[in-house]
JSON list of C-alpha atoms and ligand atoms in Angstrom, two decimals:
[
{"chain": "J", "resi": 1, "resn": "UNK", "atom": "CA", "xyz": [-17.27, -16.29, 9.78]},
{"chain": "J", "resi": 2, "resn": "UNK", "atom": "CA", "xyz": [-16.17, -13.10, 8.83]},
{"chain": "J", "resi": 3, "resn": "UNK", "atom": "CA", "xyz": [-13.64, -10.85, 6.33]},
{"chain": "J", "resi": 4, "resn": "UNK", "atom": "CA", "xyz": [-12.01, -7.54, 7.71]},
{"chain": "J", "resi": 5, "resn": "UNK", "atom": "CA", "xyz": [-9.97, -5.36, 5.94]},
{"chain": "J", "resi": 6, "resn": "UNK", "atom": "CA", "xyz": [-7.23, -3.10, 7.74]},
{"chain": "J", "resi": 7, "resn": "UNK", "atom": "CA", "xyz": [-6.62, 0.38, 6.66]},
{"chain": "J", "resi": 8, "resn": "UNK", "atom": "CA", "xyz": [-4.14, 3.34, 7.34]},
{"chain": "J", "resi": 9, "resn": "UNK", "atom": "CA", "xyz": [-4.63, 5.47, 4.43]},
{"chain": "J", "resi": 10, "resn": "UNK", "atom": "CA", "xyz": [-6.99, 6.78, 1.61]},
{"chain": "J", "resi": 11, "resn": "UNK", "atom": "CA", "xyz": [-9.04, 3.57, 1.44]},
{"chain": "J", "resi": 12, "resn": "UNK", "atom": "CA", "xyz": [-9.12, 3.51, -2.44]},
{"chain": "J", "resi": 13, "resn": "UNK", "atom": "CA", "xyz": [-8.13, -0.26, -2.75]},
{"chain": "J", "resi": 14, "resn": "UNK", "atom": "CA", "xyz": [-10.69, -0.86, 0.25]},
{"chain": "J", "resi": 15, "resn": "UNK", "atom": "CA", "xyz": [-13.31, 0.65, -1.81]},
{"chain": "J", "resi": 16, "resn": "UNK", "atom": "CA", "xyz": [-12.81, -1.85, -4.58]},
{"chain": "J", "resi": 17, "resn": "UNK", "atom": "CA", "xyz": [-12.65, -4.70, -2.16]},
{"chain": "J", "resi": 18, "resn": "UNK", "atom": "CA", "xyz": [-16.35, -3.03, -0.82]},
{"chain": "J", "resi": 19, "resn": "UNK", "atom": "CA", "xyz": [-17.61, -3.19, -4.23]},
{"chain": "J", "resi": 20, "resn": "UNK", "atom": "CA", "xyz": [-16.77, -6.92, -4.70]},
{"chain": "J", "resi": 21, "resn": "UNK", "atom": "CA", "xyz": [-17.59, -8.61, -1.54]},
{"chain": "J", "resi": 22, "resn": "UNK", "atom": "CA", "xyz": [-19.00, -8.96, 1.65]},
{"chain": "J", "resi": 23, "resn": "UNK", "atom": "CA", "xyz": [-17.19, -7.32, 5.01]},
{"chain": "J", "resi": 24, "resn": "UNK", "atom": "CA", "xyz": [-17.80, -7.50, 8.13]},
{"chain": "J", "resi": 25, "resn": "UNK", "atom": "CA", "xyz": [-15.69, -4.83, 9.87]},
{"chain": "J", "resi": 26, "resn": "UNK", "atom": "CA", "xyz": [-12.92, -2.45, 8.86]},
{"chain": "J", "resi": 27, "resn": "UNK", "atom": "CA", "xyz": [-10.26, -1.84, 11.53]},
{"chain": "J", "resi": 28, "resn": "UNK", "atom": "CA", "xyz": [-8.07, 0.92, 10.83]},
{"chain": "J", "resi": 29, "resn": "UNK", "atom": "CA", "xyz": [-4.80, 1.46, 13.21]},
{"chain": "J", "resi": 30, "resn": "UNK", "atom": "CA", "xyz": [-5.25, 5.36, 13.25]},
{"chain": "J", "resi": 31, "resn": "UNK", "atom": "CA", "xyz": [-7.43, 8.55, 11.88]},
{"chain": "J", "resi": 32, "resn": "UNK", "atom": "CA", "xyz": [-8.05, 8.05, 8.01]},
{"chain": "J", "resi": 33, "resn": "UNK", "atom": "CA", "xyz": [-10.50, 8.51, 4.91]},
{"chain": "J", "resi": 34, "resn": "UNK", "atom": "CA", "xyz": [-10.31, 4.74, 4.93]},
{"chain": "J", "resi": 35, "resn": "UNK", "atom": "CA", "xyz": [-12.83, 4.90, 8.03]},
{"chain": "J", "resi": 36, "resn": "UNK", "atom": "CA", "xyz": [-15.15, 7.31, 6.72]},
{"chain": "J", "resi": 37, "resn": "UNK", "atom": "CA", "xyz": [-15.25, 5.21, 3.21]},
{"chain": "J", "resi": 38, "resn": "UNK", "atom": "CA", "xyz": [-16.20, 1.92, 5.66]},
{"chain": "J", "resi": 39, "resn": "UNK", "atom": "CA", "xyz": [-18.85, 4.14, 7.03]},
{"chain": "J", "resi": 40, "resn": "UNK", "atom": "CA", "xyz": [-20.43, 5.65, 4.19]},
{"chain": "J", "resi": 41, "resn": "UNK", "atom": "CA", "xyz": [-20.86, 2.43, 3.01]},
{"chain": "J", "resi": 42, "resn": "UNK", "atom": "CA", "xyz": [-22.59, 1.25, 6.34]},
{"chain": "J", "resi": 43, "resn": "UNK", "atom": "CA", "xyz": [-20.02, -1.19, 7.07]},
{"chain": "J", "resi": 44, "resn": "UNK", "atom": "CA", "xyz": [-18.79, -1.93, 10.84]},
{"chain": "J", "resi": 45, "resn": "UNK", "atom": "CA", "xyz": [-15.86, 0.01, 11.42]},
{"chain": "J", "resi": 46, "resn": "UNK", "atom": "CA", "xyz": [-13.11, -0.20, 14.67]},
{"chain": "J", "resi": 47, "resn": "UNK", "atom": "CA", "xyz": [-10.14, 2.11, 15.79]},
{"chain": "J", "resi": 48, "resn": "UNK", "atom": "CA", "xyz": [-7.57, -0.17, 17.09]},
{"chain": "J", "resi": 49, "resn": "UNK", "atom": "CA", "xyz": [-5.16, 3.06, 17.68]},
{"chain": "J", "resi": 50, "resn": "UNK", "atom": "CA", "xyz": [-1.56, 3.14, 17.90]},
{"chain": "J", "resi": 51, "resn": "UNK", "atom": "CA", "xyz": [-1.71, 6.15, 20.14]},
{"chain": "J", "resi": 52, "resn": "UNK", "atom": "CA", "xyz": [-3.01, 3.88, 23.28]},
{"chain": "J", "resi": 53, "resn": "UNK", "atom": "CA", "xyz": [-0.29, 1.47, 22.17]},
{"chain": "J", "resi": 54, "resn": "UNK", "atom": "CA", "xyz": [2.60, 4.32, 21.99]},
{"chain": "J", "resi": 55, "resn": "UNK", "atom": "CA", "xyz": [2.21, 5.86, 19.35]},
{"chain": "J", "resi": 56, "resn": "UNK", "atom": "CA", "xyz": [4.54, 5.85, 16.04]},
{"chain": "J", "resi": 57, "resn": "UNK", "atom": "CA", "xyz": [7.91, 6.37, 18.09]},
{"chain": "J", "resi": 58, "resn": "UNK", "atom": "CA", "xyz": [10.15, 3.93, 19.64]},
{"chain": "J", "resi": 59, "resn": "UNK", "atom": "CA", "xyz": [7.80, 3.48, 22.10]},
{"chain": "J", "resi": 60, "resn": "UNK", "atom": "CA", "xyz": [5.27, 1.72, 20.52]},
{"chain": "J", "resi": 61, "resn": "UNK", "atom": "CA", "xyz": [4.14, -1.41, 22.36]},
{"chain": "J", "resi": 62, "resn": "UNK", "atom": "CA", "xyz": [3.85, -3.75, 18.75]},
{"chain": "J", "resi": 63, "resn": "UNK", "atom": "CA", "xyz": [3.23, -6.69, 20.82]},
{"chain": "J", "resi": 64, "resn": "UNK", "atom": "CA", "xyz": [0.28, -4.77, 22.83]},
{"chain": "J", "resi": 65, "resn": "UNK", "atom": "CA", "xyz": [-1.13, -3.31, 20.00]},
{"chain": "J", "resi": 66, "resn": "UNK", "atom": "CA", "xyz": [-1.20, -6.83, 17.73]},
{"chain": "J", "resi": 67, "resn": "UNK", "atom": "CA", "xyz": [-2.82, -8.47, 21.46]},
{"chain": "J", "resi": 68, "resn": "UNK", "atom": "CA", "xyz": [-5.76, -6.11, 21.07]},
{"chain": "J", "resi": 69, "resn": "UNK", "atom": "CA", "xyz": [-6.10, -6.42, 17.08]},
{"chain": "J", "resi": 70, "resn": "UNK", "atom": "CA", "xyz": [-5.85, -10.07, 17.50]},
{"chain": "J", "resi": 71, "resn": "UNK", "atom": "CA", "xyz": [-8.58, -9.89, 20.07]},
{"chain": "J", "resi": 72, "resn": "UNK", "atom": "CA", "xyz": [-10.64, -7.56, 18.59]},
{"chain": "J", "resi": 73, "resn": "UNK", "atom": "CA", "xyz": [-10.99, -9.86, 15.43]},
{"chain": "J", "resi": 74, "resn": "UNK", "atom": "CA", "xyz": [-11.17, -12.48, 17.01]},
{"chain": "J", "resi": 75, "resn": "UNK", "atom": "CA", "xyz": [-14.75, -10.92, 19.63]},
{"chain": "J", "resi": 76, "resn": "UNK", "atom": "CA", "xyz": [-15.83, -10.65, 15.87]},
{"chain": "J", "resi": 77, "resn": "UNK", "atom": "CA", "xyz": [-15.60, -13.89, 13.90]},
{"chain": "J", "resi": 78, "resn": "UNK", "atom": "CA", "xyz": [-13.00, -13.00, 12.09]},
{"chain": "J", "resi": 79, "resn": "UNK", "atom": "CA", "xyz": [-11.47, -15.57, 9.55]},
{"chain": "J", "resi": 80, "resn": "UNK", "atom": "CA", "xyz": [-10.20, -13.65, 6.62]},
{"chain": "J", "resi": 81, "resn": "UNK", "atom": "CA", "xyz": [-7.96, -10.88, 7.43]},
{"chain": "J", "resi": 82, "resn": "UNK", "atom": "CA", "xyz": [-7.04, -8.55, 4.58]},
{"chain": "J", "resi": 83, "resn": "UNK", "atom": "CA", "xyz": [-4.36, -5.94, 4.55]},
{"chain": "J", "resi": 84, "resn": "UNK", "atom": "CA", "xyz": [-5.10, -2.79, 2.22]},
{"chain": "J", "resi": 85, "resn": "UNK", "atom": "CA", "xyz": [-2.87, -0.23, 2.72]},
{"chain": "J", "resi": 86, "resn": "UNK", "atom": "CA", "xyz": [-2.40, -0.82, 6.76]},
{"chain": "J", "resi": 87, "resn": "UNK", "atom": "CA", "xyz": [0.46, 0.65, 7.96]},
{"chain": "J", "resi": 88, "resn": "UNK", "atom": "CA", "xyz": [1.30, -1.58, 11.29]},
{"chain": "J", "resi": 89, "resn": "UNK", "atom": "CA", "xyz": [3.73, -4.02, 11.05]},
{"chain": "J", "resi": 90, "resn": "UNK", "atom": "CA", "xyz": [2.27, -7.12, 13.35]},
{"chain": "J", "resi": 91, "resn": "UNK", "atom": "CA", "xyz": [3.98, -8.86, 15.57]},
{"chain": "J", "resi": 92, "resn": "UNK", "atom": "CA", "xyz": [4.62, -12.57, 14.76]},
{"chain": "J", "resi": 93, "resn": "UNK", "atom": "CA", "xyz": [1.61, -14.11, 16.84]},
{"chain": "J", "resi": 94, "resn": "UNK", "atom": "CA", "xyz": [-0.38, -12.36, 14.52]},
{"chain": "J", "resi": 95, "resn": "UNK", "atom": "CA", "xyz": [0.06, -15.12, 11.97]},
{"chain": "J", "resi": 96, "resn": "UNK", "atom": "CA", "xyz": [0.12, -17.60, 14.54]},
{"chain": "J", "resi": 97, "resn": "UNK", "atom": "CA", "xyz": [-3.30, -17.26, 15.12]},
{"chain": "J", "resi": 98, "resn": "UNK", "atom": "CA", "xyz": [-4.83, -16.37, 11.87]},
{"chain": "J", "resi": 99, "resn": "UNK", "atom": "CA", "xyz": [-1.86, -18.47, 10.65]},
{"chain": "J", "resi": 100, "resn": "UNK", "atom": "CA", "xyz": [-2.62, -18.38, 6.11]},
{"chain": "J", "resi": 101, "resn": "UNK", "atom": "CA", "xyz": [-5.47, -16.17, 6.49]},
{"chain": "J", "resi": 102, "resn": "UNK", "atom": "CA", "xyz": [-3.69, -12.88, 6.20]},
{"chain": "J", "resi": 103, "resn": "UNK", "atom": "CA", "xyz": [-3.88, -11.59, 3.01]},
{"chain": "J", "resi": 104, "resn": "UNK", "atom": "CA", "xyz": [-1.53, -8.56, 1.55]},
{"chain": "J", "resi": 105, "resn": "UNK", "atom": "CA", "xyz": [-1.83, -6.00, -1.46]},
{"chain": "J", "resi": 106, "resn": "UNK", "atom": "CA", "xyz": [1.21, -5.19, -2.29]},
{"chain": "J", "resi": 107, "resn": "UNK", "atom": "CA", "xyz": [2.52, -2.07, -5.45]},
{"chain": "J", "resi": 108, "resn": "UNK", "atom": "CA", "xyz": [5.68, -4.33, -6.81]},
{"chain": "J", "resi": 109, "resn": "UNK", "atom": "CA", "xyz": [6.49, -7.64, -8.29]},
{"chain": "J", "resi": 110, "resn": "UNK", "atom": "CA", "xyz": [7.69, -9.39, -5.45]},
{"chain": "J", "resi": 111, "resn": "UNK", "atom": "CA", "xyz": [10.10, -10.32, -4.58]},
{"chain": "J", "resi": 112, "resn": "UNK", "atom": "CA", "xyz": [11.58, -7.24, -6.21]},
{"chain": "J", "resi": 113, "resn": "UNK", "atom": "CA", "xyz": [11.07, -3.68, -4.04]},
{"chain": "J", "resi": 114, "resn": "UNK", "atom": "CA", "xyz": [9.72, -5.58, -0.57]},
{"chain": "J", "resi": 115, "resn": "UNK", "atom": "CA", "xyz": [9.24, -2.57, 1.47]},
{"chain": "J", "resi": 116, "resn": "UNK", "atom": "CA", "xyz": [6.99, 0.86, 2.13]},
{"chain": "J", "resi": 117, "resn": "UNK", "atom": "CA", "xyz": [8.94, 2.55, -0.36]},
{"chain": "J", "resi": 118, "resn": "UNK", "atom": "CA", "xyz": [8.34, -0.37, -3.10]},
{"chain": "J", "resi": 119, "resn": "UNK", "atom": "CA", "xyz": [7.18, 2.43, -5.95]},
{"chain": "J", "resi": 120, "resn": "UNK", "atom": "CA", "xyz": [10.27, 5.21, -5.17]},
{"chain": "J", "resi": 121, "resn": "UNK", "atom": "CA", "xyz": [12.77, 2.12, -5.41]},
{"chain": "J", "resi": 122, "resn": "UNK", "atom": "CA", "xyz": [11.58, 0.95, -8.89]},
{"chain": "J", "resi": 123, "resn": "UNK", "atom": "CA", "xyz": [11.77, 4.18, -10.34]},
{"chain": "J", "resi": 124, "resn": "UNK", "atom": "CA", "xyz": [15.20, 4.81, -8.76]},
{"chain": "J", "resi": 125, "resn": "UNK", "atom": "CA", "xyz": [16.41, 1.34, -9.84]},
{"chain": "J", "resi": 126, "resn": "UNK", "atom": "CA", "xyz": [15.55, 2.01, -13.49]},
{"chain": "J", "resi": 127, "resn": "UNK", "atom": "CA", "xyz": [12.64, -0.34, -13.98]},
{"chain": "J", "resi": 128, "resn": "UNK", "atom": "CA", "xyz": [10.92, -0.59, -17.35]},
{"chain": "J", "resi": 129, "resn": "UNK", "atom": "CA", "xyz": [8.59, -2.57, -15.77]},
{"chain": "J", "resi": 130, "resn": "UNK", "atom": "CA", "xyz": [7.16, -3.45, -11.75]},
{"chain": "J", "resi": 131, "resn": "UNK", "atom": "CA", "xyz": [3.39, -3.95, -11.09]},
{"chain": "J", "resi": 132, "resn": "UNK", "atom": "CA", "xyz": [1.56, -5.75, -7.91]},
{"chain": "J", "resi": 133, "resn": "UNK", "atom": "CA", "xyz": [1.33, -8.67, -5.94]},
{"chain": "J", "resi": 134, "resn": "UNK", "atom": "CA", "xyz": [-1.34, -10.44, -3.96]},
{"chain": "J", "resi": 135, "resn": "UNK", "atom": "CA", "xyz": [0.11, -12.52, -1.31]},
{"chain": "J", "resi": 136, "resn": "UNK", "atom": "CA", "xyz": [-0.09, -14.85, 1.69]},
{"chain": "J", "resi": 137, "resn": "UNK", "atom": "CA", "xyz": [0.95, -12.42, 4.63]},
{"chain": "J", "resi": 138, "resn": "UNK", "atom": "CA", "xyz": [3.49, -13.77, 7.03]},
{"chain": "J", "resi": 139, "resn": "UNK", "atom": "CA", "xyz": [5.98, -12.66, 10.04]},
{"chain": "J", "resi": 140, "resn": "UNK", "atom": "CA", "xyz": [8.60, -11.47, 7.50]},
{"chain": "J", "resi": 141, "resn": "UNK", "atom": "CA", "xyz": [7.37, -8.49, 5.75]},
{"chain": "J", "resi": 142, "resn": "UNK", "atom": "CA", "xyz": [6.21, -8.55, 2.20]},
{"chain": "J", "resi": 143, "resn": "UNK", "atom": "CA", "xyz": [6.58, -12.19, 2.28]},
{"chain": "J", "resi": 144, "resn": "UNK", "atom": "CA", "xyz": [4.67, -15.40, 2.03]},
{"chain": "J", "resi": 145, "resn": "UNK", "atom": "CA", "xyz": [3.11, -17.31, -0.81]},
{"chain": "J", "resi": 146, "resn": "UNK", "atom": "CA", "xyz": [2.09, -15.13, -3.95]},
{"chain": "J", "resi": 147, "resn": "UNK", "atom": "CA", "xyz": [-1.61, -15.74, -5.30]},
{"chain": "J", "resi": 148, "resn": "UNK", "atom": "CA", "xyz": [-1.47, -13.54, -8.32]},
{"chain": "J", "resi": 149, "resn": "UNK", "atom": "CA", "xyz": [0.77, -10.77, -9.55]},
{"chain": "J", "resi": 150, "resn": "UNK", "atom": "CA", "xyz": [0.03, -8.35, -12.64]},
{"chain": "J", "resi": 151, "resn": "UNK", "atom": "CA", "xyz": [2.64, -6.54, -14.48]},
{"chain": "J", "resi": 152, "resn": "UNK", "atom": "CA", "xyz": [2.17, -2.75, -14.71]},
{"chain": "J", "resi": 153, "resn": "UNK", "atom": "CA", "xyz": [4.97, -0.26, -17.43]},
{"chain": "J", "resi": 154, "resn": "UNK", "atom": "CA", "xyz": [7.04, 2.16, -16.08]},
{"chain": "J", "resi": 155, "resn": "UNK", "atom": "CA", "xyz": [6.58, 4.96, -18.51]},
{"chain": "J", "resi": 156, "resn": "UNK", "atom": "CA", "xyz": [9.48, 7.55, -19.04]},
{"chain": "J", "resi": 157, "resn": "UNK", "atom": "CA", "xyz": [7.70, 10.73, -17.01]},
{"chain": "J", "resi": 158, "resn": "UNK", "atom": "CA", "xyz": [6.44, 8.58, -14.40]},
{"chain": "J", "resi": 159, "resn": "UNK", "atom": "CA", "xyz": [6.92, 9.85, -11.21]},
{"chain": "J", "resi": 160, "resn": "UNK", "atom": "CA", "xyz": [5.96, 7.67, -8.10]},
{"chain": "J", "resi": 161, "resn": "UNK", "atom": "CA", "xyz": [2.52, 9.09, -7.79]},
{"chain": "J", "resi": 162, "resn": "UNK", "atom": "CA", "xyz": [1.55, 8.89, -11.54]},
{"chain": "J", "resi": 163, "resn": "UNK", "atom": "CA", "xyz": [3.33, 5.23, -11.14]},
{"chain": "J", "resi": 164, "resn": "UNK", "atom": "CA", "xyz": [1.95, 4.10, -7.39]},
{"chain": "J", "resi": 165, "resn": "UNK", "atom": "CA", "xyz": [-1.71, 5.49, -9.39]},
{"chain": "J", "resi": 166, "resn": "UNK", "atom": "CA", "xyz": [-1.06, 3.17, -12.15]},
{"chain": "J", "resi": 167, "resn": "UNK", "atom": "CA", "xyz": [-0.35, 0.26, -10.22]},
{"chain": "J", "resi": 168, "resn": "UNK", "atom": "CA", "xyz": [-3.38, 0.87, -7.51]},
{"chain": "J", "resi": 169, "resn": "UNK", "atom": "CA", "xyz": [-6.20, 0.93, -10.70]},
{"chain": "J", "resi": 170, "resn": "UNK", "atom": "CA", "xyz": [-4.79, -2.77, -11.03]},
{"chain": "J", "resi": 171, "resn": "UNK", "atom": "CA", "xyz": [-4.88, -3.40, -7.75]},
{"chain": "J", "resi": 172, "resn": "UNK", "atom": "CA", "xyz": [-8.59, -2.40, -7.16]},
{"chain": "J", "resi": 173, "resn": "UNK", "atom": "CA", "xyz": [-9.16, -4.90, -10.13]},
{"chain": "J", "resi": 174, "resn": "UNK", "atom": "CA", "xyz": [-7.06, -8.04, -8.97]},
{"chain": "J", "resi": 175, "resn": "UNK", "atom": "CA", "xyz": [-7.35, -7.88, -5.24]},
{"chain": "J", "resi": 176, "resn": "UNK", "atom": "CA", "xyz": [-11.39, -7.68, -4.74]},
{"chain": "J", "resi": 177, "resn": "UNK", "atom": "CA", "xyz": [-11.00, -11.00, -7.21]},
{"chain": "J", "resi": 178, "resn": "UNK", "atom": "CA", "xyz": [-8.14, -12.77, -5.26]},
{"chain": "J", "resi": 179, "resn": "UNK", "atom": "CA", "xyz": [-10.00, -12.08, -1.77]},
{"chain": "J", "resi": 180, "resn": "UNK", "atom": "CA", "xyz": [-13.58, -13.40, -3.68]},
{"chain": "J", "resi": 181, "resn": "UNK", "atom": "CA", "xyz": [-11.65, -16.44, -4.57]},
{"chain": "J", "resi": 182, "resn": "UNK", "atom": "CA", "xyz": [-9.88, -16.97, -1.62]},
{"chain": "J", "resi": 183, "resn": "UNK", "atom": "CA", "xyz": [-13.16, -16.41, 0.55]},
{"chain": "J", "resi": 184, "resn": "UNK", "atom": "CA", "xyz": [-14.70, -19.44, -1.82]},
{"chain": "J", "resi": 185, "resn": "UNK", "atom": "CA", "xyz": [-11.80, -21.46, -1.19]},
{"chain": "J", "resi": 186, "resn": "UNK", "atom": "CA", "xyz": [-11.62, -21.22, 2.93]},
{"chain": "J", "resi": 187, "resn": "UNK", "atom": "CA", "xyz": [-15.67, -21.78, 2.55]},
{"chain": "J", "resi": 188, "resn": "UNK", "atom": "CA", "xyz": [-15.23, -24.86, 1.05]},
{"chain": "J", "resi": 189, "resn": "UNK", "atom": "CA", "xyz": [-12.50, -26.01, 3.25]},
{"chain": "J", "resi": 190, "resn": "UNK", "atom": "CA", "xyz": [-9.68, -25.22, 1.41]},
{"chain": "J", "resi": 191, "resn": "UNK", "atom": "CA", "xyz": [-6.77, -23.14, 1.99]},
{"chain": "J", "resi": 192, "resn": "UNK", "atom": "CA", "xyz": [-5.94, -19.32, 0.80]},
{"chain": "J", "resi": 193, "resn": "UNK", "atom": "CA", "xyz": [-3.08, -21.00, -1.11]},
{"chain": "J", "resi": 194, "resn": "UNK", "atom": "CA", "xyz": [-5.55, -22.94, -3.41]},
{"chain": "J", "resi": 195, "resn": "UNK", "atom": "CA", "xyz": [-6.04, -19.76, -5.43]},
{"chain": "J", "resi": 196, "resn": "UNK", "atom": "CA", "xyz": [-2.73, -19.98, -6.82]},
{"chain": "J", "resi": 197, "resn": "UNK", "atom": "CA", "xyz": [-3.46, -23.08, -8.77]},
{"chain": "J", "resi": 198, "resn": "UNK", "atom": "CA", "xyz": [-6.31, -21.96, -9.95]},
{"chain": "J", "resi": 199, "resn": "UNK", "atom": "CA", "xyz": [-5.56, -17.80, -11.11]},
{"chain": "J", "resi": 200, "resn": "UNK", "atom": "CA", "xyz": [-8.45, -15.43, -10.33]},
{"chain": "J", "resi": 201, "resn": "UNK", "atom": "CA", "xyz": [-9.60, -14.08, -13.82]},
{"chain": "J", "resi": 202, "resn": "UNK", "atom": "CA", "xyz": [-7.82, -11.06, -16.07]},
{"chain": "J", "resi": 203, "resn": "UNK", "atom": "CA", "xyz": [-9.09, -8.75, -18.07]},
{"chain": "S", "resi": 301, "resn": "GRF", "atom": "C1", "xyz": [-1.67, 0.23, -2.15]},
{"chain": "S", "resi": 301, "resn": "GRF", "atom": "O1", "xyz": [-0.77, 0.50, -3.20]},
{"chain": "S", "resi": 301, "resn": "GRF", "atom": "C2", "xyz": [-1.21, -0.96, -1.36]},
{"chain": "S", "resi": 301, "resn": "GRF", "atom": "O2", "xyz": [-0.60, -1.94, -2.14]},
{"chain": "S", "resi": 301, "resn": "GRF", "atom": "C3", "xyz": [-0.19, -0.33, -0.46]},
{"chain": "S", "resi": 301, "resn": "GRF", "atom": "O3", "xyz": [-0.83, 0.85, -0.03]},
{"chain": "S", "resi": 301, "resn": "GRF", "atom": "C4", "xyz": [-1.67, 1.32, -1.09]},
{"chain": "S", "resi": 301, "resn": "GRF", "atom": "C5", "xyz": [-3.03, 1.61, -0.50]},
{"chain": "S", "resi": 301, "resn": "GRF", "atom": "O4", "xyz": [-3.75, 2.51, -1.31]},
{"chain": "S", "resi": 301, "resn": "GRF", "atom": "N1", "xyz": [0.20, -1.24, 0.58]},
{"chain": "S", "resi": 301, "resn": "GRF", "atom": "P1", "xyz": [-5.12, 3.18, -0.82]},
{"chain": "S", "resi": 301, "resn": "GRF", "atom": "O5", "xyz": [-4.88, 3.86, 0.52]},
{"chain": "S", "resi": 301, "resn": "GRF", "atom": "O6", "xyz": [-6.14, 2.10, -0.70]},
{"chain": "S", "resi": 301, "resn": "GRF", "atom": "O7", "xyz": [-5.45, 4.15, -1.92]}
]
């Protein structure tokens, strides 16, 4: 059986996740660096576009497109699905069918700042502190049982890319671990969830 990661962006957390473990095809949901950082490292890759599906306007067809993802991960073995950066919300039958396999990076403590704008609304809130989370993925967004969280300071002249930078260098530390330990975990017949109990290591 097989891991993939999903991709929309720069593909820095997916380069960590490369690093650490074994993958067996990148899927990205639209042109990225994320693709190119699959390839270079020789590492399946597959555009599952949004433009066939409608694009990134009202008309999008998110029931269509999360049919041929599903599909398309499925043709390949796919048991461990792992979010890193993607930027398509999935329709709900995605986690019926890889139902506590999804697995989600996400640059806050949840449940505080669910959302894509999770960095902007700490710094506009005031935090002293936010950070990341390594989750469960499920229907509702930024949801789902946490595996591991790490705290990250919100200095005084952080803005959100000095912040969002901060939070992704733990990120590219934490997630490769969680997604090693979860991968142990559903090989020995366990579920995702079991790496809560037992916390991947810190520095
Ligand atoms: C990460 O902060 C992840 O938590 C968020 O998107 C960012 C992806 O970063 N969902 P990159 O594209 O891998 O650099």
């Amino acid at each position: 059986m097989a891991t993939a990661v999903l991709v929309s962006g720069t593909g820095t957390i997916l380069e960590s996740v490369l690093e650490a473990t074994t993958v067996g095809v990148v899927v990205a949901d639209r042109a990225c660096r994320a693709i190119e950082v699959a390839q270079a490292a020789g590492v399946a890759t597959l555009l599952v576009d949004r433009r066939d599906h409608g694009g990134f306007g009202p008309g999008f067809d998110r029931q269509a497109y999360t049919d041929a993802l599903s599909d398309a991960l499925a043709d390949r073995s796919v048991d461990l699905v792992c979010m890193a950066g993607f930027g398509t919300v999935l329709a709900p039958t995605f986690f019926e069918r890889f139902g506590g396999r999804v697995l989600n990076t996400h640059p806050s403590l949840l449940p505080r700042y669910p959302g894509w704008r999770a960095v902007a609304d700490a710094l506009g809130d005031g935090a002293t502190e936010t950070g990341c989370t390594v989750h469960v993925a499920t229907a509702a967004l930024d949801d789902g049982p946490i595996l591991c969280q790490e705290a990250v300071e919100v200095r005084a002249d952080d803005d959100e890319a000095t912040l969002h930078e901060r939070i992704k260098a733990v990120e590219r530390r934490l997630y490769p671990a969680t997604i090693v330990a979860v991968r142990a975990a559903l090989d020995a017949g366990e579920e995702a969830t079991a790496v809560a109990a037992a916390p991947v290591a810190r520095r």
